[in-house]
mmCIF file of C-alpha atoms in Angstrom:
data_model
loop_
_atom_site.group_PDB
_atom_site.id
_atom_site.type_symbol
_atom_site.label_atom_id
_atom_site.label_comp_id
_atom_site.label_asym_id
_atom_site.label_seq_id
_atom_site.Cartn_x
_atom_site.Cartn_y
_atom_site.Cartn_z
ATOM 1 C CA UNK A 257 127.783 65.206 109.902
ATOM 2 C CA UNK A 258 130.495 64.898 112.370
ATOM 3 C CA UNK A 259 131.233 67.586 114.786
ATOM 4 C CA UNK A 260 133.859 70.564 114.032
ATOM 5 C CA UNK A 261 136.911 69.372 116.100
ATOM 6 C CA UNK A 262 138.591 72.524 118.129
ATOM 7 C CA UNK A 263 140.990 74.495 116.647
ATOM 8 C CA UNK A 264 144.049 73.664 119.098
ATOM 9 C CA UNK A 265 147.615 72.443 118.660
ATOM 10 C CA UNK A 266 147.261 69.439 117.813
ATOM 11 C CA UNK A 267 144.678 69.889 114.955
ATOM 12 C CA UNK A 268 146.478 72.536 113.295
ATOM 13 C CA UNK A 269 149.152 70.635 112.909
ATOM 14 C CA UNK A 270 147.611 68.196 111.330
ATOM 15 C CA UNK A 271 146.683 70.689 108.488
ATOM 16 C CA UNK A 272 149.924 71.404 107.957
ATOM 17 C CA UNK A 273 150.384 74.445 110.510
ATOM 18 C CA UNK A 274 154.406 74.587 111.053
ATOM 19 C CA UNK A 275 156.291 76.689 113.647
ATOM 20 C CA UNK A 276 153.982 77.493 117.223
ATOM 21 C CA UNK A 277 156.958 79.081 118.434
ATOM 22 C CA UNK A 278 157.062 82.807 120.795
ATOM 23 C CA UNK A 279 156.813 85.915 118.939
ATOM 24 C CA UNK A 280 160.277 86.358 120.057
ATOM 25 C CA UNK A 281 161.420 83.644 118.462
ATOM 26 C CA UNK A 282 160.467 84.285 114.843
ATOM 27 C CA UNK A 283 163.641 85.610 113.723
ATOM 28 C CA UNK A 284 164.977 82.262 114.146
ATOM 29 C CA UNK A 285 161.799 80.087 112.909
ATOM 30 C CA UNK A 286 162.849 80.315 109.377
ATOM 31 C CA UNK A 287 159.118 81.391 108.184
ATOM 32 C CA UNK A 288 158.545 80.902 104.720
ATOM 33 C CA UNK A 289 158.759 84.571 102.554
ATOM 34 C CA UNK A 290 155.499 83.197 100.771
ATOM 35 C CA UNK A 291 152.214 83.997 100.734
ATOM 36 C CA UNK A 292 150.043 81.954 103.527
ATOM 37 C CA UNK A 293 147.621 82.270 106.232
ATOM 38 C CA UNK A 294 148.673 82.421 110.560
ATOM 39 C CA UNK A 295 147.046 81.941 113.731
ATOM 40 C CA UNK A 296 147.902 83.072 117.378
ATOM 41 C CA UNK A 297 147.124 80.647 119.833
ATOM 42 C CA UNK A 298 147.160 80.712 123.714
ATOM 43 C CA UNK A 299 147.664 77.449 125.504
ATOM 44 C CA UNK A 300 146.524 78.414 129.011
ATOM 45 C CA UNK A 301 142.930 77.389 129.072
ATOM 46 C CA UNK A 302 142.866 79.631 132.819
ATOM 47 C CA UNK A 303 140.988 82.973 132.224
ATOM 48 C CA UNK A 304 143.003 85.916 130.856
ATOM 49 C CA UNK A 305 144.275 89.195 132.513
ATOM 50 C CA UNK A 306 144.974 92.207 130.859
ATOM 51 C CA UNK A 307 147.778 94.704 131.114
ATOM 52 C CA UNK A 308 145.882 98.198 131.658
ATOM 53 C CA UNK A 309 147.809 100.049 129.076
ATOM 54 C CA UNK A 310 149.244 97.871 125.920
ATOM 55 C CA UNK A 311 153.477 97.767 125.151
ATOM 56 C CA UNK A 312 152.473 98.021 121.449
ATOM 57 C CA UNK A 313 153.601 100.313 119.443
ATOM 58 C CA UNK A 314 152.001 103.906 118.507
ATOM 59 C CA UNK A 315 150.876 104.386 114.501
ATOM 60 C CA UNK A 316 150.379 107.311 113.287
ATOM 61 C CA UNK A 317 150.043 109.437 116.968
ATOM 62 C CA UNK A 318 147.387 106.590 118.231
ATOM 63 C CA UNK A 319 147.360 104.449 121.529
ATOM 64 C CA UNK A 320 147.342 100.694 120.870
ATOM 65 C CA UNK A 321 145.497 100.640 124.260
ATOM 66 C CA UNK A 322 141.743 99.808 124.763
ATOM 67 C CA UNK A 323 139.544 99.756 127.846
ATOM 68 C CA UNK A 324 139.456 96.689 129.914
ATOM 69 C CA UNK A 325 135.594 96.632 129.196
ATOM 70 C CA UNK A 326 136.652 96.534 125.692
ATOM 71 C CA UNK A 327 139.025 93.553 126.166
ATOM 72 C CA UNK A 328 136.597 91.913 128.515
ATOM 73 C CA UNK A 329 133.244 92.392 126.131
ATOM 74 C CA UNK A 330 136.050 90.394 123.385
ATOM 75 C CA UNK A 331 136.875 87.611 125.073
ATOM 76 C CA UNK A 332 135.742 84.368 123.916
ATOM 77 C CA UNK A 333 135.563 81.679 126.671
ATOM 78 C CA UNK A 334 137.150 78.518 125.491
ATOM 79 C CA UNK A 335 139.078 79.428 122.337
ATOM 80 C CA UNK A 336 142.649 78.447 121.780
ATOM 81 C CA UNK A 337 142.988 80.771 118.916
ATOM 82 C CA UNK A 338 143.150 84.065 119.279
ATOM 83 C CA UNK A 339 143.968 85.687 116.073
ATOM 84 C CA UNK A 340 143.881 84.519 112.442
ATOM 85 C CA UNK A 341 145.176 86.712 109.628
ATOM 86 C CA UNK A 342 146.274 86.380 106.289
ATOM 87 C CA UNK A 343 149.523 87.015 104.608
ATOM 88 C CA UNK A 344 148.677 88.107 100.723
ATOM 89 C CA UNK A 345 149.799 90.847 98.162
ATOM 90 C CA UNK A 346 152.868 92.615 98.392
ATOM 91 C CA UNK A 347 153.598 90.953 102.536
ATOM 92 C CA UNK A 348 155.349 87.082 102.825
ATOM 93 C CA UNK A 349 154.701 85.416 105.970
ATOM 94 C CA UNK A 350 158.009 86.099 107.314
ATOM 95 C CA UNK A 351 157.497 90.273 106.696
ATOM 96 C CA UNK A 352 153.623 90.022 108.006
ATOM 97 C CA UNK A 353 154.998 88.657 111.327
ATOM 98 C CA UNK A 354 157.774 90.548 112.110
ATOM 99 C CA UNK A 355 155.549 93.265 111.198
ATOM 100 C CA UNK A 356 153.197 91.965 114.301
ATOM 101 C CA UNK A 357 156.216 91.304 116.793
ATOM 102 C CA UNK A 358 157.710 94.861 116.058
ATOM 103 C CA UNK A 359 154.792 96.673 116.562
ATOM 104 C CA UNK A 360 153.872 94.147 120.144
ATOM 105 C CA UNK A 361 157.447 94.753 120.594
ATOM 106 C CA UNK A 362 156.776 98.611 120.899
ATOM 107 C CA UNK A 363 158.063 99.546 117.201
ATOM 108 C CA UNK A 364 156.132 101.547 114.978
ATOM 109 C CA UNK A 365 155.271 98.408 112.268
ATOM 110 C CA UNK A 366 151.822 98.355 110.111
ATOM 111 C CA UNK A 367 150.484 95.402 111.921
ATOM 112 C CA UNK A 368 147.638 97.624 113.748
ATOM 113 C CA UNK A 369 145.112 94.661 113.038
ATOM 114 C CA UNK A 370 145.829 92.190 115.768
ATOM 115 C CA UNK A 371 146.895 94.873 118.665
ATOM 116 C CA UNK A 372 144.122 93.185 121.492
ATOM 117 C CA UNK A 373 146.644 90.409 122.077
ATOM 118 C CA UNK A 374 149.247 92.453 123.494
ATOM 119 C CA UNK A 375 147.494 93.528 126.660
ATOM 120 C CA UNK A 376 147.254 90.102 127.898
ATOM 121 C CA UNK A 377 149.799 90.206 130.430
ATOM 122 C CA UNK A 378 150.715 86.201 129.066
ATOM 123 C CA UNK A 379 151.471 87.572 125.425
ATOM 124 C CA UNK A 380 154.774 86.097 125.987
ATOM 125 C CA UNK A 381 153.579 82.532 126.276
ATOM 126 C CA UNK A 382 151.465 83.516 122.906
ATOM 127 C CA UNK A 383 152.213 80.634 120.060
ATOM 128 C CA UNK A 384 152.508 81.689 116.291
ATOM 129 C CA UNK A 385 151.738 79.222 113.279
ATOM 130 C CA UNK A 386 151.610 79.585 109.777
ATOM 131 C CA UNK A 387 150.787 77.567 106.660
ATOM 132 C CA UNK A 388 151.890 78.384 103.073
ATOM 133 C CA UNK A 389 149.357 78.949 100.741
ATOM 134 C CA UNK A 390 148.946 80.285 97.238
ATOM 135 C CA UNK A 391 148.565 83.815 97.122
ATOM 136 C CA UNK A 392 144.621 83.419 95.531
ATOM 137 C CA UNK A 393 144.153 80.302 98.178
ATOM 138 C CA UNK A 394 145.128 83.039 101.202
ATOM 139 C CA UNK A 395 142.034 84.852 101.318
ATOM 140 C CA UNK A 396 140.167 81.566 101.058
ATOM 141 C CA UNK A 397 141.884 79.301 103.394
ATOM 142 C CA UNK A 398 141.434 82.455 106.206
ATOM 143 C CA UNK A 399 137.838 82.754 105.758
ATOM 144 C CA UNK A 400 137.533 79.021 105.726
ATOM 145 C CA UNK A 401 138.922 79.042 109.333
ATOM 146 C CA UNK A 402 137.012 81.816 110.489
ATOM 147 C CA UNK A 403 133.983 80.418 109.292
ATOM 148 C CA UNK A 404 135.122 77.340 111.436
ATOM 149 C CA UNK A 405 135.742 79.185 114.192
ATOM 150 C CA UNK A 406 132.665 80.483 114.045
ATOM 151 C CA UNK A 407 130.913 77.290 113.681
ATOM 152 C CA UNK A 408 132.606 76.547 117.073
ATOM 153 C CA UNK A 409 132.061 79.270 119.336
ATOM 154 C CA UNK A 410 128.472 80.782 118.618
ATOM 155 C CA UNK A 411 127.358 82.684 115.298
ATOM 156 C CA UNK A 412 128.492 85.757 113.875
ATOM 157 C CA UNK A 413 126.179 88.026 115.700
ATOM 158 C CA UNK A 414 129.089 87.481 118.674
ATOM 159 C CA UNK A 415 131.598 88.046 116.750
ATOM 160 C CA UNK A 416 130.813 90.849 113.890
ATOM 161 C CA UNK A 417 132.110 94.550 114.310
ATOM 162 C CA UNK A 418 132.075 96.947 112.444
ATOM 163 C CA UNK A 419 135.298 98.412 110.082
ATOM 164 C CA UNK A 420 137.551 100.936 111.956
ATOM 165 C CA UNK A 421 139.389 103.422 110.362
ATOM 166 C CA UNK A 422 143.109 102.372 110.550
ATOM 167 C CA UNK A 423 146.106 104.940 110.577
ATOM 168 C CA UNK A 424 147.391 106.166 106.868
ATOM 169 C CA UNK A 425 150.365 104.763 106.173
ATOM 170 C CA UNK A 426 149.869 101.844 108.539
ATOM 171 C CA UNK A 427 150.969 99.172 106.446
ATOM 172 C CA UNK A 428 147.845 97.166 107.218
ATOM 173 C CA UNK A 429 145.324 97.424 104.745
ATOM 174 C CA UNK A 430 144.641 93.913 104.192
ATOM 175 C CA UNK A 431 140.737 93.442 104.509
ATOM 176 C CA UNK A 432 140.112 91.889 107.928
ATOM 177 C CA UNK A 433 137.095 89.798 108.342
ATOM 178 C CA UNK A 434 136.195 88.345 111.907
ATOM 179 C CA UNK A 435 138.083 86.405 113.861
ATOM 180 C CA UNK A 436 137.179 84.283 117.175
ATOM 181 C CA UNK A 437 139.040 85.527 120.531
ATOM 182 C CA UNK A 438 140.053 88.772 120.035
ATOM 183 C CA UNK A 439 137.912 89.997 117.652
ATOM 184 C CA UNK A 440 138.300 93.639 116.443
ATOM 185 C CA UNK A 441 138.896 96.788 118.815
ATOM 186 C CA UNK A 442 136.107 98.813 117.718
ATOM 187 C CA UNK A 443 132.463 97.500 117.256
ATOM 188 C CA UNK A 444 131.062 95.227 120.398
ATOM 189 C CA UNK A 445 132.129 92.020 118.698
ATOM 190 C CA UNK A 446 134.397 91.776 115.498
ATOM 191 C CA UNK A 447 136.636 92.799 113.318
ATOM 192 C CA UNK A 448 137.134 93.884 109.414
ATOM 193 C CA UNK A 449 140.307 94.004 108.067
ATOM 194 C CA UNK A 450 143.660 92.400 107.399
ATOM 195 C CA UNK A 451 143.397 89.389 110.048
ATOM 196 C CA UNK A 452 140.929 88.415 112.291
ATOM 197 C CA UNK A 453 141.070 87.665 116.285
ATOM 198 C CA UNK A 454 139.351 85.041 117.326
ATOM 199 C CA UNK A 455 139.920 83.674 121.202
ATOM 200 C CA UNK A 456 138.855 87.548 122.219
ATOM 201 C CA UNK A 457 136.983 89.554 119.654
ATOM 202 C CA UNK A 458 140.478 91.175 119.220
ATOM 203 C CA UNK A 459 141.079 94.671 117.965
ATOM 204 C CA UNK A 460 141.825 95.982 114.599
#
């Protein structure tokens, strides 16, 4: 069996990942309205730094913001990607991710899931992709690329944590699973819920 090639760039491209553009710049990506599956991905190979408090927005009364031990116990050495999620149900593509860059933006949006990657003090530089999917192939194609992840950086025993409770009337109740960098914000090592961080065990 041949080796699992990283997850950078250039490979997700290949399987049909469009876009890689700023947060910022999603207004004027023209992201499909569909149903599909996205990834964050950080280019700098160079080890992160963290912002001590995180410009996200409050949900519901609650700091975005985690300890740097949290964000440091997350990290996964190596990874380009540091979030997958989903976009399934009621959300499109296009309203999942402005949900995310509102709420990094410092809006109140129901993207809580994901919140880790805003306290790297290079979320700027952060790339988003996205692939259509069908909405039953969503759910699927995300775990497939976890599971790849995975495969890549160690087993799930680095990267499992437990569910958190999220805000009522969040917005995000997609079920997250685990996802490679930033992995979830509340157990030692992964996530549960509507997307999945994978470069840092992220937070949910």
């Amino acid at each position: 069996m041949s080796p699992t090639p990283e997850l950078t760039q250039k490979t997700l491209t290949e399987r049909g990942f469009r876009g890689f553009v700023p947060f910022r710049e999603l207004p004027d990506s023209n992201v499909p309205a569909g149903h599909g599956i996205y990834v964050v991905i950080r280019t700098d190979a160079s080890p992160p730094s963290f912002l001590p408090a995180s410009p996200a927005g409050y949900l519901k009364g609650r700091d975005p913001s985690v300890t740097a031990d949290k964000l440091g116990d997350a990290w996964v050495d190596g990874a380009t990607v540091v979030y997958i999620g989903k976009a399934a149900g009621q959300d499109g593509l296009n309203q999942r991710l402005a949900d995310y860059r509102r709420h990094g933006a410092g809006l109140m949006a129901g993207h809580w899931g994901g919140r880790y990657i805003w306290h790297l003090v290079d979320s700027d530089a952060l790339l988003v992709a996205w692939r259509p999917t069908t909405e039953d192939d969503a759910g699927e194609a995300e775990q497939d690329l976890i599971d790849e992840f995975k495969e890549l950086h160690g087993g799930d025993s680095a990267l499992r944590q437990p569910q958190e409770q999220r805000p009522k009337g969040s917005g995000d109740g997609h079920q997250h699973r685990l996802t490679p960098v930033f992995l979830n914000a509340q157990g030692p090592r992964a996530e549960t819920g509507r997307g999945h961080y994978l470069g840092l065990v992220l937070g949910v």
